[in-house]
Short mmCIF file of C-alpha atoms and ligand atoms in Angstrom, two decimals:
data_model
loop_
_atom_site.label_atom_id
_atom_site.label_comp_id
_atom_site.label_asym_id
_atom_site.label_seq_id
_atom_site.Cartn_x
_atom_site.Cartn_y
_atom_site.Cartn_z
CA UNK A 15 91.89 66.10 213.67
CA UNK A 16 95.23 64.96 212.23
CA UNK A 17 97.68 66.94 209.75
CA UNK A 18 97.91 64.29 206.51
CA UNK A 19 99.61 66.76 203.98
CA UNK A 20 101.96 70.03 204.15
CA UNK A 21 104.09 71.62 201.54
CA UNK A 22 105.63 74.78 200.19
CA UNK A 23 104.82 77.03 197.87
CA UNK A 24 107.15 79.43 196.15
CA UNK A 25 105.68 82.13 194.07
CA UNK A 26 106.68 85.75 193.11
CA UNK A 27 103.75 87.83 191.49
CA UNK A 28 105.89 90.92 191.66
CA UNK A 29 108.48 90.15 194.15
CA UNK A 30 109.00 86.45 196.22
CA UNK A 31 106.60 84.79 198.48
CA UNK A 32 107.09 81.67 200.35
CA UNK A 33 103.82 79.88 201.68
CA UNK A 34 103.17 77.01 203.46
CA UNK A 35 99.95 74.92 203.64
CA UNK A 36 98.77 72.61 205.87
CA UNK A 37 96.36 70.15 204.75
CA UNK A 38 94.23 67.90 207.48
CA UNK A 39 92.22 64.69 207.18
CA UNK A 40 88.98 66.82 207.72
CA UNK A 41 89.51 68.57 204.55
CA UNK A 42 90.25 71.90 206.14
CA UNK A 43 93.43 73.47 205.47
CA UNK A 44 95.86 76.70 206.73
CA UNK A 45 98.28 79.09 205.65
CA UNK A 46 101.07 80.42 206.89
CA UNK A 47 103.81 82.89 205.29
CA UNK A 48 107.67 81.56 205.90
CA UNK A 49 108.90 84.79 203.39
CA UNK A 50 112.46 86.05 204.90
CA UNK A 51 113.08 88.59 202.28
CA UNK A 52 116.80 87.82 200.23
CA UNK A 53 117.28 84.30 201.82
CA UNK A 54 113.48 82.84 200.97
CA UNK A 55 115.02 79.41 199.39
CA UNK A 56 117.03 78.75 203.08
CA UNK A 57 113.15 79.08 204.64
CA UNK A 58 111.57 76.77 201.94
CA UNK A 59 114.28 74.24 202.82
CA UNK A 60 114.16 74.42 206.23
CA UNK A 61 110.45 73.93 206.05
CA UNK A 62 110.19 70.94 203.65
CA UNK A 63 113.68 69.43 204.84
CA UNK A 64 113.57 69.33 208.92
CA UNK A 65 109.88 70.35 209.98
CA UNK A 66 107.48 69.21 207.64
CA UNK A 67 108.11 65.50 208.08
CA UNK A 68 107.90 65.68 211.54
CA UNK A 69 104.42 67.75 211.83
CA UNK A 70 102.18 65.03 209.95
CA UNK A 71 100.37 62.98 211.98
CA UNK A 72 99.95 65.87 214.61
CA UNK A 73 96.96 67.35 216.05
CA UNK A 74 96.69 70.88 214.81
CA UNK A 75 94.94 72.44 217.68
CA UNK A 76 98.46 71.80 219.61
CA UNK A 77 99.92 74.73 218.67
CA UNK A 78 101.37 75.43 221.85
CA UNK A 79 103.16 72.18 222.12
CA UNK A 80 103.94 71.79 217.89
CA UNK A 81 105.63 75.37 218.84
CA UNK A 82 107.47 74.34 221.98
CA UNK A 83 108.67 70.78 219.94
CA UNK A 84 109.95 72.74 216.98
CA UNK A 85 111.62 75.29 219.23
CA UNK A 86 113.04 73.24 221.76
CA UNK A 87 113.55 70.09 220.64
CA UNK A 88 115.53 71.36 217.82
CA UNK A 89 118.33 72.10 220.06
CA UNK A 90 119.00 75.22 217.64
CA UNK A 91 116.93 78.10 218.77
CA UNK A 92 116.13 81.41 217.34
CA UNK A 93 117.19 83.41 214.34
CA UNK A 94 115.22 84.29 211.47
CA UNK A 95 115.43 80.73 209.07
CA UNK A 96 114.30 79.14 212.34
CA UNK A 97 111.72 81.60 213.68
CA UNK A 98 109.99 82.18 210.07
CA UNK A 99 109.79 78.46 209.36
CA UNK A 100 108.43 78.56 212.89
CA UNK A 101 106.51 80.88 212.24
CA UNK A 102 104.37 79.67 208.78
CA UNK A 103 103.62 76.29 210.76
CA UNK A 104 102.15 78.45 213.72
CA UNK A 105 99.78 80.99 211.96
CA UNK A 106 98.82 77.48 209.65
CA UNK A 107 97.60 76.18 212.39
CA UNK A 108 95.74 78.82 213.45
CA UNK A 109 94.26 79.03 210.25
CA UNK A 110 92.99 75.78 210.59
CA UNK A 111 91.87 76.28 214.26
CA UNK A 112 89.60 79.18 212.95
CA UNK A 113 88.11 77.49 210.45
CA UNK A 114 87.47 73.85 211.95
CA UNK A 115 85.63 76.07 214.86
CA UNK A 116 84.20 78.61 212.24
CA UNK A 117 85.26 82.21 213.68
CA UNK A 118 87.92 84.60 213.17
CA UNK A 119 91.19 83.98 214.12
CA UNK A 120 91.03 86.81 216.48
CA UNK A 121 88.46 85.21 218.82
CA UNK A 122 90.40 83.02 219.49
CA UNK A 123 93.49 85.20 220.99
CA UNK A 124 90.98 86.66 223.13
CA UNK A 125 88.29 88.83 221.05
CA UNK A 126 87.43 92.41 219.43
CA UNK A 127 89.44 94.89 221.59
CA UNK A 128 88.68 97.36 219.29
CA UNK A 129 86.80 97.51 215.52
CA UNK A 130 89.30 99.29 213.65
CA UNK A 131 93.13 99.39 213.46
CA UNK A 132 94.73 102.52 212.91
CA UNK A 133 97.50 102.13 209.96
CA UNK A 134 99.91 103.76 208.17
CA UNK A 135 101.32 104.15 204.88
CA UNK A 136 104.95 104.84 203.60
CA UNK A 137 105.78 107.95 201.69
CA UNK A 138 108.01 108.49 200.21
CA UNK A 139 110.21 111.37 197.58
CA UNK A 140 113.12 111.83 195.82
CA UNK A 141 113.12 115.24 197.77
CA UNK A 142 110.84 117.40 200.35
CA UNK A 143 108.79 118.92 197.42
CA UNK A 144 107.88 114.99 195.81
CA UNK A 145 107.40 113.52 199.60
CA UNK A 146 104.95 116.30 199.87
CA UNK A 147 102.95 115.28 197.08
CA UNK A 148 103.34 111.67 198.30
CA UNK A 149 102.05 112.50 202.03
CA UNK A 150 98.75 114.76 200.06
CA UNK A 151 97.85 111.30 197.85
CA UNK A 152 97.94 109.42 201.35
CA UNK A 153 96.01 112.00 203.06
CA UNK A 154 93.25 111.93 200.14
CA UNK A 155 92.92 108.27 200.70
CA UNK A 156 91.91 108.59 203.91
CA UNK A 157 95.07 107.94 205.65
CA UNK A 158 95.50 109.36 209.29
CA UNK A 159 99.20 108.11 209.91
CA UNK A 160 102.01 108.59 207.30
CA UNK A 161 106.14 107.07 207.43
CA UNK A 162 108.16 109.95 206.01
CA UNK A 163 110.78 109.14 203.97
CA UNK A 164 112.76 111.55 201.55
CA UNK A 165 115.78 111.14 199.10
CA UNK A 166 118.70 113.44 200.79
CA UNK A 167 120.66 116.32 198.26
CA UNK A 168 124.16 114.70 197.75
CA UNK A 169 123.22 110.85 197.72
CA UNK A 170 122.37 109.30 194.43
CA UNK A 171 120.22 106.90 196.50
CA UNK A 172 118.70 106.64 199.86
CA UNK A 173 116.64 103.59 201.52
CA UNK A 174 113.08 103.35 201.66
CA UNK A 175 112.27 105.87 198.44
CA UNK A 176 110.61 104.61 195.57
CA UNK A 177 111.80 104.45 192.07
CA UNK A 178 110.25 106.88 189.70
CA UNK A 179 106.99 107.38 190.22
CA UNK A 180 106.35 103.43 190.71
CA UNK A 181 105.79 101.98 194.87
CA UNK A 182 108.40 101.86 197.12
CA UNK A 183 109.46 97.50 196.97
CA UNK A 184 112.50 96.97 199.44
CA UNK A 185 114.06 93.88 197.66
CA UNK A 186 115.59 94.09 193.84
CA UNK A 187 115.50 91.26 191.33
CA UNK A 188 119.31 89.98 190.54
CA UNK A 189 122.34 90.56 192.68
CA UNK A 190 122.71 92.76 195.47
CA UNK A 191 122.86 96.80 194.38
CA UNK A 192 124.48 99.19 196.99
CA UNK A 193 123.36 102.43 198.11
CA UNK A 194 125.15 105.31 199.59
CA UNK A 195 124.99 106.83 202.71
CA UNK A 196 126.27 109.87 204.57
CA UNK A 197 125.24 110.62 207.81
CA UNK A 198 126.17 113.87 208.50
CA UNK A 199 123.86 114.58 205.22
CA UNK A 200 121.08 113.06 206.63
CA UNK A 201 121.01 114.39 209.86
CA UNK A 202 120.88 117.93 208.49
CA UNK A 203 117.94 117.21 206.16
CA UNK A 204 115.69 115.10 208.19
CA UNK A 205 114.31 118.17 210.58
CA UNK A 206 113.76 119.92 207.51
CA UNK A 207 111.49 117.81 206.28
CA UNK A 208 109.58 117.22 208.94
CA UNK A 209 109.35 121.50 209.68
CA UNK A 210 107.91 120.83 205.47
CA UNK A 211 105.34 118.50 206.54
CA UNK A 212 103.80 120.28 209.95
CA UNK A 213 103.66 123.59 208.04
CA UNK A 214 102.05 121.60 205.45
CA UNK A 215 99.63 119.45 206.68
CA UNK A 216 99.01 121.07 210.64
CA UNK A 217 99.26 118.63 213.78
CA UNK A 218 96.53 116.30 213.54
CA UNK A 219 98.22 113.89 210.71
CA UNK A 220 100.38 111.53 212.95
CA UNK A 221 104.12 111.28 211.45
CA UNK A 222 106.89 108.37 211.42
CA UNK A 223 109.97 107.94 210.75
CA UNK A 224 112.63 105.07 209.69
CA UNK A 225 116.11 105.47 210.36
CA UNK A 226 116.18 101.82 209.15
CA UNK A 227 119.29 101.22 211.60
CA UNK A 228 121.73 104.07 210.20
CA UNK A 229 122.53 105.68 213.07
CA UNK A 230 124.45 105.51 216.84
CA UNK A 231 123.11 105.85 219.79
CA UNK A 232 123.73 109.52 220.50
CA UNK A 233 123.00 110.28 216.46
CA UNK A 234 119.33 108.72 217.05
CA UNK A 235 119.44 111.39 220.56
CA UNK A 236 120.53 114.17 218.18
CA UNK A 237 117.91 113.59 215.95
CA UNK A 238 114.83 112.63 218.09
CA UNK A 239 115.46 115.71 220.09
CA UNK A 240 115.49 118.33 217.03
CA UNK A 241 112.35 116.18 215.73
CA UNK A 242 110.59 116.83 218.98
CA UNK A 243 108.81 120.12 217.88
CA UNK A 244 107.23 118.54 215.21
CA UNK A 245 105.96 115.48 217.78
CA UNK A 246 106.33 112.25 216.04
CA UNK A 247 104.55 109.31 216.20
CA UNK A 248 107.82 107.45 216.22
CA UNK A 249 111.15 107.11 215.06
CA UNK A 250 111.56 103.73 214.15
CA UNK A 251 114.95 101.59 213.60
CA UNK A 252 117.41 104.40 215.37
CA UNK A 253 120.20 102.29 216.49
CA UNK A 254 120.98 98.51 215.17
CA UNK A 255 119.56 97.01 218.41
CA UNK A 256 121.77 93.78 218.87
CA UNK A 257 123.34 96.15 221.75
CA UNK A 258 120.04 97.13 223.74
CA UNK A 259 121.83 98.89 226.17
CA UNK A 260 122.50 101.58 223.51
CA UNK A 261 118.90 102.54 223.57
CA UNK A 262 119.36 103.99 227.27
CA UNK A 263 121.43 106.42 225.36
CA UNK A 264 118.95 107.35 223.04
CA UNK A 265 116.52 107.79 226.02
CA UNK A 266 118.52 109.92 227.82
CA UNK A 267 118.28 112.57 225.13
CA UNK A 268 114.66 112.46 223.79
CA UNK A 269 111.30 112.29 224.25
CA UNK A 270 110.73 111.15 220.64
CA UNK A 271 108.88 107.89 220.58
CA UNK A 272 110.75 104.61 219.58
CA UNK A 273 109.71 101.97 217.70
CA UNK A 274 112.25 98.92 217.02
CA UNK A 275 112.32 95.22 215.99
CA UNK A 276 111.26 94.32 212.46
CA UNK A 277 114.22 92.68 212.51
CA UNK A 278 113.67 90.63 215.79
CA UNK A 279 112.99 86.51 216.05
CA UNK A 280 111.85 86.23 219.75
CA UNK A 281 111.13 88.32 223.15
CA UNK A 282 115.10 87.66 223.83
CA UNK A 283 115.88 90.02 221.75
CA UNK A 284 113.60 92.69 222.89
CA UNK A 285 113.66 92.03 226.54
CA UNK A 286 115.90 93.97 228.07
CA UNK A 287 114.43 96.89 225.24
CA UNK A 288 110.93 96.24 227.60
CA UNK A 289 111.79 95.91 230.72
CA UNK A 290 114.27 99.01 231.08
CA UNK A 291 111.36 100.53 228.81
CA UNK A 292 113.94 102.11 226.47
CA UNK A 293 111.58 101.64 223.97
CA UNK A 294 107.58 102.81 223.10
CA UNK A 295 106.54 100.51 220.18
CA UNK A 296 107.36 97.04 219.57
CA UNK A 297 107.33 95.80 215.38
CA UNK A 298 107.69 92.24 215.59
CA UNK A 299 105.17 90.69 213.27
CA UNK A 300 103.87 87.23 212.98
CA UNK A 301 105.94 85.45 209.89
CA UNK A 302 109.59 86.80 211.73
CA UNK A 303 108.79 85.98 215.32
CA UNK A 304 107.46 82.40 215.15
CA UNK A 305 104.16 83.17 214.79
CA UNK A 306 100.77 84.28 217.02
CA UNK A 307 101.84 81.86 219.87
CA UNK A 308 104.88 83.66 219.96
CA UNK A 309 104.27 87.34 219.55
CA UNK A 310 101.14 87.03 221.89
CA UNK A 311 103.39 86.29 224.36
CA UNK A 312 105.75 89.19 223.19
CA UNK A 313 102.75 91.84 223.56
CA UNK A 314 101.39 90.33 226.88
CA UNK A 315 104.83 90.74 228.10
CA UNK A 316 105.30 94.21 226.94
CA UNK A 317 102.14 94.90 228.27
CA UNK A 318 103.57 95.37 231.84
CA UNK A 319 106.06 98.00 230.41
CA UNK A 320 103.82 100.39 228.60
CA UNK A 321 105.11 98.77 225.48
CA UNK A 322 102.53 98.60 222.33
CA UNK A 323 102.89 96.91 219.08
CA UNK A 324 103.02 98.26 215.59
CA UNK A 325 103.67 95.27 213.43
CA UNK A 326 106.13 95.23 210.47
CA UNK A 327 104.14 95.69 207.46
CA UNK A 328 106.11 96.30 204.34
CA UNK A 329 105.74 93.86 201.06
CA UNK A 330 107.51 91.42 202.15
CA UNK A 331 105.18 90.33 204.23
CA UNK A 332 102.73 87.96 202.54
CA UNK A 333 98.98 89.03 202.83
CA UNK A 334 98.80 85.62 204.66
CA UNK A 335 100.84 87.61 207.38
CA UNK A 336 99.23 90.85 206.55
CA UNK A 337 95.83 89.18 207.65
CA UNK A 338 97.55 87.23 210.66
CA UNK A 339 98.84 90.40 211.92
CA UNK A 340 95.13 92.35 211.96
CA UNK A 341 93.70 89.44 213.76
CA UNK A 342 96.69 89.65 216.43
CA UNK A 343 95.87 93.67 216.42
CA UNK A 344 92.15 93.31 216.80
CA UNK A 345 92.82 91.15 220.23
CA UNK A 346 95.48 92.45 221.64
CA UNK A 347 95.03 95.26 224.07
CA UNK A 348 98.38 96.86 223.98
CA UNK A 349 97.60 97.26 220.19
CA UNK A 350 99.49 100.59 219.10
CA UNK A 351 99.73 101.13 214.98
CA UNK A 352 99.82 98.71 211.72
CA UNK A 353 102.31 99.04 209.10
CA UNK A 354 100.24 98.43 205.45
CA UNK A 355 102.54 98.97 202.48
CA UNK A 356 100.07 98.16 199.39
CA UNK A 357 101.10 94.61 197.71
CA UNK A 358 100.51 94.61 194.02
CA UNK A 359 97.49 93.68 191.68
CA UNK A 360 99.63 90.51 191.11
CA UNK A 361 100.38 89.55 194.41
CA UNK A 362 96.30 90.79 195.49
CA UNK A 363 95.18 88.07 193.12
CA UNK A 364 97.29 84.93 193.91
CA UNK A 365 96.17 85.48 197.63
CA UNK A 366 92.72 86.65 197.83
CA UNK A 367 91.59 88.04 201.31
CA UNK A 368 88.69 89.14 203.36
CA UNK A 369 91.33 92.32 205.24
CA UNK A 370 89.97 95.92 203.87
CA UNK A 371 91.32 99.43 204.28
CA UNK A 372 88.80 102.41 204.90
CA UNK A 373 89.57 105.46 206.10
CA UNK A 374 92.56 105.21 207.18
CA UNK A 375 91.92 101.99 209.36
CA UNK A 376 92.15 98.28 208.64
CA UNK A 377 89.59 95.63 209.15
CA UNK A 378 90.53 91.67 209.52
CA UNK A 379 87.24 90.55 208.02
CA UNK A 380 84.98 88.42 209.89
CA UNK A 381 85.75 84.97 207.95
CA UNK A 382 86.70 81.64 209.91
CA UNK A 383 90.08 81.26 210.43
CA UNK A 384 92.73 83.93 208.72
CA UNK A 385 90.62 85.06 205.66
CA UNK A 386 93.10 84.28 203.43
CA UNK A 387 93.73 82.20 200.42
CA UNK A 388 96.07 80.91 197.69
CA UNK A 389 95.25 80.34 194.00
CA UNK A 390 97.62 77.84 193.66
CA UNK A 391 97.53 77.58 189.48
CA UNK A 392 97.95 81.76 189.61
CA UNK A 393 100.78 81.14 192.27
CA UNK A 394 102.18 79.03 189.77
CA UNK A 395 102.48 81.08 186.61
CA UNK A 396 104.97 83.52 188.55
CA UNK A 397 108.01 81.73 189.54
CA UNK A 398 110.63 82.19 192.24
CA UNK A 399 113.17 84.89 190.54
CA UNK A 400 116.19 85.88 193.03
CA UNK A 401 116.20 88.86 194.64
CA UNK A 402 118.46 90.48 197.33
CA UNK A 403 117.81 94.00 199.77
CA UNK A 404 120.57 95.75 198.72
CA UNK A 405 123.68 96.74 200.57
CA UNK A 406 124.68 100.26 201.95
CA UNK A 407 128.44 101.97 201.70
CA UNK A 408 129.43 105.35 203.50
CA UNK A 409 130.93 107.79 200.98
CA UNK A 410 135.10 106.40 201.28
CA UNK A 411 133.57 102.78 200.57
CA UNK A 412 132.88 101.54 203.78
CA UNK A 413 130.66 99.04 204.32
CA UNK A 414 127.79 100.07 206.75
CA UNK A 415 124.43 99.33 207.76
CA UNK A 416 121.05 99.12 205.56
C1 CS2 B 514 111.11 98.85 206.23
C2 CS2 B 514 111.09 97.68 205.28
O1 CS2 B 514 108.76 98.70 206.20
C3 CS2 B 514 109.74 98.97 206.87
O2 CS2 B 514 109.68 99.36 208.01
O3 CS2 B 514 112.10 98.87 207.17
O4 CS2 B 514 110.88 98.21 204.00
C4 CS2 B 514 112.33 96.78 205.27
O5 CS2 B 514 113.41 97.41 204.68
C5 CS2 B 514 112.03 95.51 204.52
O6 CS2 B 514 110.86 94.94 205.01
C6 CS2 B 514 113.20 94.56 204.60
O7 CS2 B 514 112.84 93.29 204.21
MG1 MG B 515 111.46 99.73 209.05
#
């Protein structure tokens, strides 16, 4: 089999999607999602620019060495333009692999290791009273695992809460907006909301928690440790983690599970995370990390360390890594929780898929290859419209993380 065609697709049924497909001279075809949310256009480029050319011609079922060629002998390694664009050609292949030997994708990274994948969902308030209401809907639809998120008394805005009473989307349409943040605010709300939801809702429901990077190291031991009566899940996203040390810090201080690395492109940045096990949950997914060849590794490694995954599954992920992700979950054995943040009717349509929640689990589907496809003429009517995450200032003005 030989790849004769491959080419990217922009589209943005309700926020920005970047897809790549890979077309082969048996007539079968794969997907793969390059989507790097605020900087999709330098992915696209990268793609049809510098790797596409050279991938035509190729044998598909070389993943391992298309990977190793597009890694190595680029002389540039790592970070995310790299690693996503890396990462669509991957899972494509994949795709294809699947389908040109007709089984899931997951059989072929080593089988059912389970039949459902416990997921959670993202709730969210613009206080405790709303996220309460929030965390009942999720509960009603069957959901077993809920991210708890609330708006904090003093800020006019605060990450990872949804507008009105529409879904939480991370990236805005137009220029950057800025937030504000206070941390001595937060840090005297969050254990109140999380006494609010145990009283609420008993100790069965399993709870998480984003700190989505706001934090030091001995802030993120403050708070895990007064979150420990209310025994979390995790706390995801304490501490930026570019210094992995500081997570010793954090460890030293709590037994409140950690969960880092949406933002991570390969094991390099998580290793010494593993192997000093600083950390309980690893959220690299499939489009960021250079795809299943890559992350397989990732979980095999952290594997040895006690280490399980819960892939990063908010919007910007594309269903095509949505469904890549649930066949890496169903074969893995170090599996540990799935992300699902609902995509839109919009987005639903231009990529139908065989992946199904019920009952608070998720299900890869049993078709060859990824389960996923693209209506390209649908794709088509909703064109690329900029977007940005936006940016996060302390209350004198200072610029800080998000
Ligand atoms: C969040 C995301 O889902 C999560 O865990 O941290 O909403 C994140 O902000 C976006 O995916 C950024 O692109
Ligand atoms: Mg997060």
């Amino acid at each position: 089999m030989k790849i004769t065609n491959a080419f990217v697709n922009i589209t943005s049924p309700g926020r920005n999607f970047v897809t790549l497909k890979i077309e082969t001279d048996e007539g079968i075809f794969g997907l793969g999602d390059g989507t790097l949310n605020g900087r999709e256009l330098a992915v696209a480029s990268y793609l049809t620019e510098h790797v596409l050319p050279c991938i035509i011609g190729r044998d598909p079922f070389q993943s391992e060495d298309i990977w190793q060629y597009l890694y190595r002998g680029a002389y540039w390694r790592r970070g995310p333009v790299t690693m996503a664009a890396i990462g669509a050609v991957d899972v494509a292949l994949w795709d294809i692999k699947g389908k040109a030997l007709n089984t899931p994708v997951y059989n072929l990274l080593g089988g059912k290791s389970r039949d459902g994948l416990l997921a959670y969902a993202h709730c969210t308030g613009k206080d405790i009273d709303h996220t309460l209401e929030d965390v009942a809907l999720h509960k009603e639809m069957g959901f077993k695992a809920v991210r708890v998120q609330s708006g904090i008394p003093g800020l006019s805005t605060t990450y990872g809460i949804a507008k009105g009473t529409g879904r939480y989307e991370p990236a805005e349409r137009g220029l950057p907006s800025e937030h504000q943040w206070s941390t001595e605010m937060y840090l005297r709300h969050v254990p109140q909301l999380f006494a609010r939801v145990r009283e609420t809702f008993g100790e069965e429901l399993h709870l998480l928690h984003d700190c989505h990077h706001r934090l030091t190291p001995i802030e993120a031991g403050r708070l895990g440790k007064e979150l420990e009566p209310f025994h979390l899940f995790w706390m995801e996203d304490p501490t930026p983690a570019e210094l992995q040390e500081g997570f010793k810090i954090i460890r030293q201080h709590t037994t409140t599970p950690i969960a880092v690395g949406e933002v991570f492109n390969t094991i390099w940045d998580a290793h010494d995370l593993i192997r000093n096990q600083f950390i309980d949950y690893i959220r690299m997914t499939p489009v960021h990390s250079g795809g299943l060849t890559h992350l397989k590794k990732v979980a095999d490694f952290a594997e040895l360390y006690h280490v399980r995954t819960g892939c990063h599954g908010a919007t910007d992920m594309s269903p095509v890594t949505i469904a890549a992700a649930l066949h890496f979950d169903t074969a893995v054995h170090n599996f540990g929780i799935q992300e699902l943040m609902p995509h839109t009717d919009e987005t639903n349509a231009v990529f139908p898929h065989q992946y199904r929640f019920k009952d608070g689990m998720m299900f890869p589907g049993d078709a060859p290859g990824l389960g996923v496809d693209l209506d390209e003429a649908l794709a088509a009517k909703y064109p690329y419209l900029r977007a940005y995450l936006p940016i996060n200032r302390k209350l004198d003005g200072t610029l800080t993380d998000w």
